[in-house]
Coordinates of C-alpha atoms (C1' of nucleotides) in Angstrom, one line a residue:
Chain A
M13 CA -1.4 4.3 -4.1
I14 CA 0.2 1.0 -4.5
L15 CA 3.6 2.5 -3.8
S16 CA 4.3 4.2 -0.9
T17 CA 7.3 7.1 -0.9
K18 CA 9.9 4.3 0.5
G19 CA 9.6 2.7 -2.8
R20 CA 9.2 5.8 -4.9
Y21 CA 11.7 7.6 -3.2
G22 CA 14.3 4.4 -3.1
L23 CA 13.8 3.7 -6.8
K24 CA 14.6 7.5 -7.5
A25 CA 17.8 7.2 -5.5
A26 CA 19.1 4.0 -7.1
F27 CA 18.1 5.2 -10.9
E28 CA 20.4 8.2 -10.0
L29 CA 23.2 6.2 -8.5
A30 CA 22.7 3.9 -12.2
L31 CA 23.3 7.4 -13.6
N32 CA 26.4 7.8 -12.1
Y33 CA 27.9 4.7 -12.7
G34 CA 31.5 4.4 -12.3
G35 CA 31.7 8.2 -11.4
G36 CA 32.6 7.9 -8.1
P37 CA 30.2 8.4 -4.7
V38 CA 27.1 10.5 -5.0
S39 CA 26.3 12.2 -1.8
L40 CA 22.9 12.2 -0.2
K41 CA 22.8 15.6 -0.1
T42 CA 22.9 15.5 -4.0
I43 CA 20.2 13.2 -4.1
S44 CA 18.4 14.4 -1.5
S45 CA 18.1 18.1 -2.9
K46 CA 17.8 17.1 -6.6
Y47 CA 14.8 14.9 -5.9
N48 CA 13.5 17.4 -2.9
I49 CA 13.7 14.4 -0.5
S50 CA 14.3 14.8 3.3
E51 CA 17.9 13.9 3.6
N52 CA 17.4 11.4 6.9
Y53 CA 14.6 10.0 5.5
L54 CA 16.5 8.8 2.5
E55 CA 19.4 7.8 4.4
Q56 CA 17.3 5.0 6.3
L57 CA 16.0 4.0 2.6
L58 CA 19.6 3.9 1.4
A59 CA 20.3 1.8 5.0
K60 CA 18.7 -0.5 3.7
L61 CA 19.8 -1.1 0.1
R62 CA 23.2 -1.1 1.6
K63 CA 22.1 -4.0 4.0
Q64 CA 21.2 -5.5 1.5
G65 CA 23.7 -5.6 -0.9
F66 CA 22.4 -3.4 -3.5
I67 CA 24.6 -0.1 -3.3
E68 CA 27.6 0.7 -1.5
T69 CA 29.2 3.7 0.9
V70 CA 32.3 5.7 1.1
R71 CA 32.4 7.8 4.2
G72 CA 34.4 10.9 5.3
V73 CA 34.9 13.9 2.8
N74 CA 34.0 13.0 -0.8
G75 CA 32.1 10.2 0.0
G76 CA 28.6 9.0 -0.7
Y77 CA 26.7 6.1 -2.4
M78 CA 27.2 4.1 -5.3
L79 CA 25.7 1.0 -6.7
A80 CA 27.5 -2.4 -5.5
R81 CA 27.0 -4.1 -8.9
K82 CA 26.6 -2.9 -12.7
P83 CA 22.8 -1.2 -13.5
E84 CA 22.6 -3.9 -15.6
E85 CA 22.5 -6.6 -13.0
I86 CA 19.9 -4.9 -10.8
T87 CA 16.1 -5.1 -11.6
V88 CA 13.4 -2.4 -10.3
G89 CA 12.1 -5.5 -8.2
M90 CA 15.0 -5.9 -6.2
I91 CA 15.0 -2.5 -5.5
L92 CA 11.5 -2.1 -4.6
R93 CA 11.2 -5.4 -2.8
A94 CA 14.1 -4.2 -0.6
L95 CA 12.6 -1.2 0.3
E96 CA 8.5 -2.3 0.3
G97 CA 9.0 -5.8 1.1
E98 CA 7.0 -8.5 -1.1
M99 CA 4.7 -7.3 -3.6
T100 CA 1.8 -9.3 -3.2
P101 CA -1.6 -8.7 -3.5
S102 CA -3.0 -10.6 -0.7
D103 CA -1.5 -12.9 2.2
C104 CA -3.7 -15.8 0.7
L105 CA -0.7 -16.4 -1.7
S106 CA 2.2 -16.2 1.1
G107 CA 0.9 -19.7 1.9
D108 CA -1.2 -19.1 5.0
V109 CA -4.7 -20.6 5.7
C110 CA -7.3 -21.0 2.3
T111 CA -10.3 -22.5 3.3
R112 CA -10.6 -23.3 -0.4
E113 CA -13.9 -23.3 -1.5
S114 CA -14.8 -20.7 -3.5
V115 CA -12.4 -18.7 -1.9
C116 CA -9.9 -20.1 -4.8
A117 CA -11.3 -18.0 -7.4
T118 CA -10.3 -14.7 -5.8
R119 CA -7.2 -16.6 -5.2
V120 CA -6.6 -17.0 -8.6
I121 CA -7.2 -13.2 -9.5
F122 CA -4.8 -12.0 -6.9
E123 CA -2.2 -14.4 -8.8
Q124 CA -2.6 -13.0 -11.7
I125 CA -2.2 -9.8 -10.5
E126 CA 1.1 -10.5 -8.9
K127 CA 2.2 -11.9 -12.3
G128 CA 1.1 -8.7 -14.0
I129 CA 3.3 -6.7 -11.7
N130 CA 6.4 -8.8 -11.1
N131 CA 6.8 -9.1 -15.1
V132 CA 7.1 -5.6 -15.6
I133 CA 9.4 -5.0 -12.1
D134 CA 11.6 -8.1 -12.8
N135 CA 12.3 -7.5 -16.5
T136 CA 13.4 -3.8 -16.1
Y137 CA 17.1 -3.3 -14.8
L138 CA 18.4 0.0 -13.9
G139 CA 20.8 -0.2 -16.9
D140 CA 17.4 0.1 -18.9
M141 CA 16.1 2.8 -17.2
V142 CA 19.7 5.0 -17.7
R143 CA 19.3 4.3 -21.3
Q144 CA 15.6 5.1 -21.7
N145 CA 16.2 8.5 -19.9
S146 CA 19.3 9.2 -22.0
K147 CA 16.8 8.5 -25.2
V148 CA 14.5 10.9 -24.0
M149 CA 17.0 13.5 -23.1
Q150 CA 18.2 13.6 -26.7
E151 CA 14.8 13.9 -27.9
A152 CA 13.9 16.7 -25.5
K153 CA 17.3 18.8 -27.1
L154 CA 16.2 18.3 -30.4
L155 CA 13.1 20.4 -29.7
Chain B
M6 CA 0.6 -5.9 0.6
I7 CA -0.7 -4.0 -2.7
L8 CA -4.6 -4.5 -1.6
S9 CA -6.2 -3.9 1.8
T10 CA -8.7 -5.7 2.9
K11 CA -11.4 -3.6 1.6
G12 CA -10.3 -4.8 -2.0
R13 CA -9.8 -8.8 -0.5
Y14 CA -13.1 -8.6 1.3
G15 CA -15.2 -6.8 -1.3
L16 CA -13.9 -8.7 -4.2
K17 CA -15.0 -12.3 -2.2
A18 CA -18.4 -10.4 -1.3
A19 CA -18.8 -9.8 -5.1
F20 CA -17.8 -13.4 -6.3
E21 CA -20.3 -14.9 -3.4
L22 CA -22.8 -12.6 -5.2
A23 CA -22.0 -13.6 -8.4
L24 CA -22.3 -17.2 -7.7
N25 CA -25.7 -16.6 -6.6
Y26 CA -26.8 -14.4 -9.5
G27 CA -30.2 -15.1 -10.2
G28 CA -30.9 -16.7 -6.9
G29 CA -32.6 -13.7 -5.0
P30 CA -30.5 -11.8 -2.3
V31 CA -27.8 -13.2 -0.2
S32 CA -27.7 -11.8 3.7
L33 CA -24.7 -10.0 4.8
K34 CA -24.7 -12.5 7.5
T35 CA -24.5 -15.4 5.3
I36 CA -21.2 -14.1 3.6
S37 CA -19.5 -12.7 6.6
S38 CA -19.7 -16.1 8.3
K39 CA -18.6 -17.8 4.8
Y40 CA -15.7 -16.0 4.3
N41 CA -15.0 -15.2 8.0
I42 CA -15.3 -11.5 7.8
S43 CA -16.4 -8.7 10.1
E44 CA -20.2 -8.3 9.8
N45 CA -20.3 -4.3 10.3
Y46 CA -16.9 -4.1 8.6
L47 CA -18.2 -6.0 5.4
E48 CA -21.1 -4.0 5.6
Q49 CA -19.4 -0.9 4.9
L50 CA -17.4 -2.2 1.9
L51 CA -20.9 -3.4 0.3
A52 CA -22.4 0.1 1.0
K53 CA -19.5 1.6 -0.9
L54 CA -20.6 -1.0 -3.8
R55 CA -23.8 0.0 -3.8
K56 CA -23.3 3.8 -4.0
Q57 CA -21.5 3.3 -7.3
G58 CA -24.3 1.3 -8.7
F59 CA -22.7 -2.4 -8.5
I60 CA -24.9 -4.0 -6.0
E61 CA -28.8 -4.1 -5.3
T62 CA -30.4 -4.5 -1.5
V63 CA -33.4 -5.8 -0.3
R64 CA -34.3 -4.8 3.3
G65 CA -36.3 -6.9 5.8
V66 CA -36.9 -10.5 6.5
N67 CA -35.1 -12.9 3.6
G68 CA -33.3 -9.5 2.1
G69 CA -29.9 -9.1 1.4
Y70 CA -27.3 -8.1 -1.3
M71 CA -27.5 -9.0 -4.9
L72 CA -25.5 -7.8 -8.3
A73 CA -27.0 -5.0 -10.1
R74 CA -25.8 -6.2 -13.3
K75 CA -24.9 -9.5 -14.8
P76 CA -21.5 -11.2 -13.4
E77 CA -20.5 -10.8 -17.2
E78 CA -20.8 -7.1 -17.0
I79 CA -18.6 -6.5 -13.5
T80 CA -15.1 -6.5 -14.3
V81 CA -12.9 -7.0 -11.2
G82 CA -11.5 -3.7 -11.8
M83 CA -14.7 -1.9 -11.4
I84 CA -15.0 -3.6 -7.6
L85 CA -11.3 -2.9 -6.9
R86 CA -11.0 0.4 -7.8
A87 CA -14.7 1.2 -6.2
L88 CA -13.1 -0.2 -2.7
E89 CA -9.7 1.1 -3.1
G90 CA -9.3 4.2 -5.2
E91 CA -7.4 4.2 -8.5
M92 CA -4.8 1.8 -8.7
T93 CA -1.8 3.6 -9.5
P94 CA 1.4 3.0 -8.0
S95 CA 2.9 7.0 -8.1
D96 CA 1.0 9.9 -7.8
C97 CA 3.4 11.3 -10.6
L98 CA 0.9 9.7 -12.8
S99 CA -2.1 11.6 -11.3
G100 CA -1.0 14.5 -13.5
D101 CA 0.9 16.5 -11.1
V102 CA 4.2 18.2 -10.6
C103 CA 6.6 16.1 -12.5
T104 CA 10.1 18.0 -12.9
R105 CA 10.9 16.1 -15.3
E106 CA 14.6 15.6 -15.7
S107 CA 15.9 12.4 -14.7
V108 CA 12.6 11.4 -12.7
C109 CA 10.8 10.7 -16.1
A110 CA 12.7 7.1 -16.0
T111 CA 11.2 6.2 -13.1
R112 CA 7.9 7.6 -14.2
V113 CA 8.0 5.2 -16.8
I114 CA 8.5 2.4 -14.9
F115 CA 5.2 3.7 -12.8
E116 CA 3.2 3.5 -15.7
Q117 CA 4.5 0.2 -17.3
I118 CA 3.4 -1.3 -13.5
E119 CA 0.0 0.4 -14.0
K120 CA -0.4 -1.2 -17.2
G121 CA 0.6 -4.7 -16.0
I122 CA -1.7 -4.6 -13.3
N123 CA -5.0 -2.8 -15.2
N124 CA -4.2 -5.4 -18.0
V125 CA -5.7 -7.9 -15.6
I126 CA -8.5 -6.6 -13.7
D127 CA -10.2 -4.6 -16.3
N128 CA -10.0 -7.9 -18.5
T129 CA -11.7 -10.1 -15.8
Y130 CA -14.9 -10.2 -15.1
L131 CA -17.1 -11.9 -12.0
G132 CA -18.5 -13.9 -14.7
D133 CA -15.3 -15.4 -15.9
M134 CA -14.5 -16.1 -11.8
V135 CA -17.4 -17.8 -11.4
R136 CA -16.8 -20.0 -14.5
Q137 CA -13.2 -20.8 -13.3
N138 CA -14.4 -21.7 -10.1
S139 CA -16.8 -24.5 -11.2
K140 CA -14.4 -25.4 -13.3
V141 CA -12.0 -26.1 -10.2
M142 CA -15.0 -27.7 -7.9
Q143 CA -15.5 -29.9 -10.7
E144 CA -12.0 -31.2 -10.8
A145 CA -12.0 -31.4 -7.0
K146 CA -14.6 -33.9 -7.4
L147 CA -12.4 -36.2 -9.4
L148 CA -10.6 -36.8 -6.5
Chain C
dA3 C1' 46.3 17.4 15.4
dG4 C1' 42.1 19.4 14.0
dT5 C1' 38.3 20.4 11.6
dA6 C1' 34.7 19.8 8.2
dT7 C1' 32.6 16.3 5.7
dA8 C1' 29.7 12.7 5.2
dC9 C1' 27.9 8.3 6.1
dC10 C1' 26.0 5.3 10.5
dC11 C1' 22.1 4.2 14.0
dT12 C1' 18.7 4.7 17.2
dA13 C1' 14.9 6.7 19.2
dG14 C1' 10.9 9.3 18.8
dT15 C1' 6.4 10.9 16.8
dA16 C1' 2.7 13.4 14.7
dA17 C1' -0.8 12.0 11.2
dA18 C1' -2.8 8.8 8.3
dA19 C1' -4.8 4.6 6.8
dT20 C1' -6.5 0.5 8.3
dT21 C1' -9.5 -2.1 10.1
dG22 C1' -12.6 -2.5 12.7
dT23 C1' -16.9 -1.8 16.5
dC24 C1' -21.2 0.2 18.5
dA25 C1' -25.6 1.7 18.6
dA26 C1' -29.5 3.9 17.2
dC27 C1' -32.5 3.9 13.2
dT28 C1' -35.6 2.5 9.2
dA29 C1' -38.0 -1.0 6.0
dT30 C1' -40.4 -5.6 5.4
dT31 C1' -42.4 -9.8 6.2
dC32 C1' -45.2 -13.0 8.5
Chain D
dG16 C1' -46.2 -6.1 16.3
dA17 C1' -42.1 -8.6 16.7
dA18 C1' -38.4 -10.8 13.9
dT19 C1' -35.3 -9.9 10.2
dA20 C1' -32.0 -7.3 7.9
dG21 C1' -30.2 -3.2 5.8
dT22 C1' -28.7 2.2 7.0
dT23 C1' -26.1 5.5 9.0
dG24 C1' -22.8 8.0 11.8
dA25 C1' -19.8 8.1 15.5
dC26 C1' -15.7 6.1 17.6
dA27 C1' -11.5 3.4 18.6
dA28 C1' -7.6 0.3 18.5
dT29 C1' -3.7 -0.4 16.0
dT30 C1' -0.4 -0.3 12.4
dT31 C1' 2.4 2.3 8.7
dT32 C1' 4.0 6.2 7.0
dA33 C1' 6.9 9.6 6.8
dC34 C1' 9.5 11.9 8.8
dT35 C1' 12.9 14.7 12.5
dA36 C1' 16.7 14.4 16.0
dG37 C1' 20.9 13.6 17.5
dG38 C1' 24.9 11.3 18.5
dG39 C1' 28.8 8.4 16.6
dT40 C1' 32.0 7.0 13.4
dA41 C1' 35.2 7.4 9.4
dT42 C1' 37.8 9.9 6.3
dA43 C1' 40.4 13.4 3.7
dC44 C1' 42.9 17.8 4.2
dT45 C1' 45.5 21.5 5.9

DNA sequence: AGTATACCCTAGTAAAATTGTCAACTATTC
DNA sequence: GAATAGTTGACAATTTTACTAGGGTATACT
């Protein structure tokens, strides 16, 4: 599995906040019970997103989490990288040693895989996900 | 890191065998010293590739490993999957539970990431890597 | 003021994955 | 039969993952 629960849970939570964008804070309990994720664990993931400026919090009664920016300004890649670290298939792309000589050919592959992934996650915004979702929900209603 | 050393080392070894395709077996020692990989560890990776029919072995003096098929018939994806298992970003794509309702939107992303990766690894053959490599080596010579 | 709610932060931890190592064994060649 | 080379299974160190536990702090409401 390429993504750990960090990325998967965190993206779900971020999406939930995007769904509720503009409607006040959403509590941890609400999210964790809706997606069936451990409350304390999710809290740690959301803390990471907060420290990196993607979400804001309101403490106290009726408090909770909310996106710090518009859903149209946050990409899936930003969320995943904040939680999982850089999405690179090989450290040989992180500019270390690379003895060249034949290794190069595998390096090219790693670069292409990386591009393939980035192409998706850097071009999809939380706002896109919300739109996509409402479309799916509408279609479901027609059945 | 998306790929563990299994996939990275294994792909390098497979590439080395592709380079030597048609020229008799290559010993474990040769590969492991060239790429600076633990001999015993690489052995386990090559065993996986052998059990899945991608490489063949010759025991005894002058023995070693060789591709079981032409480099033009083996994709990077075959090698990576043999070593790493299915390349999926989320188990929700492996047809388990998926409670629907909003989760769907994240599922769509996971599918797209998967497609992005597969598009690269299933369309690149070891033969392509060999050609790419000889091109790079030629250019290097000109300098 | 007091209490309940909800986020904040740190530490610990069991299980799994990763990344190997070791050693005895079998097959082949010279 | 000695040297080379792959085969196999057991084991082990380290790291990561996925949590759990629990005390602290801010806010709202009565």
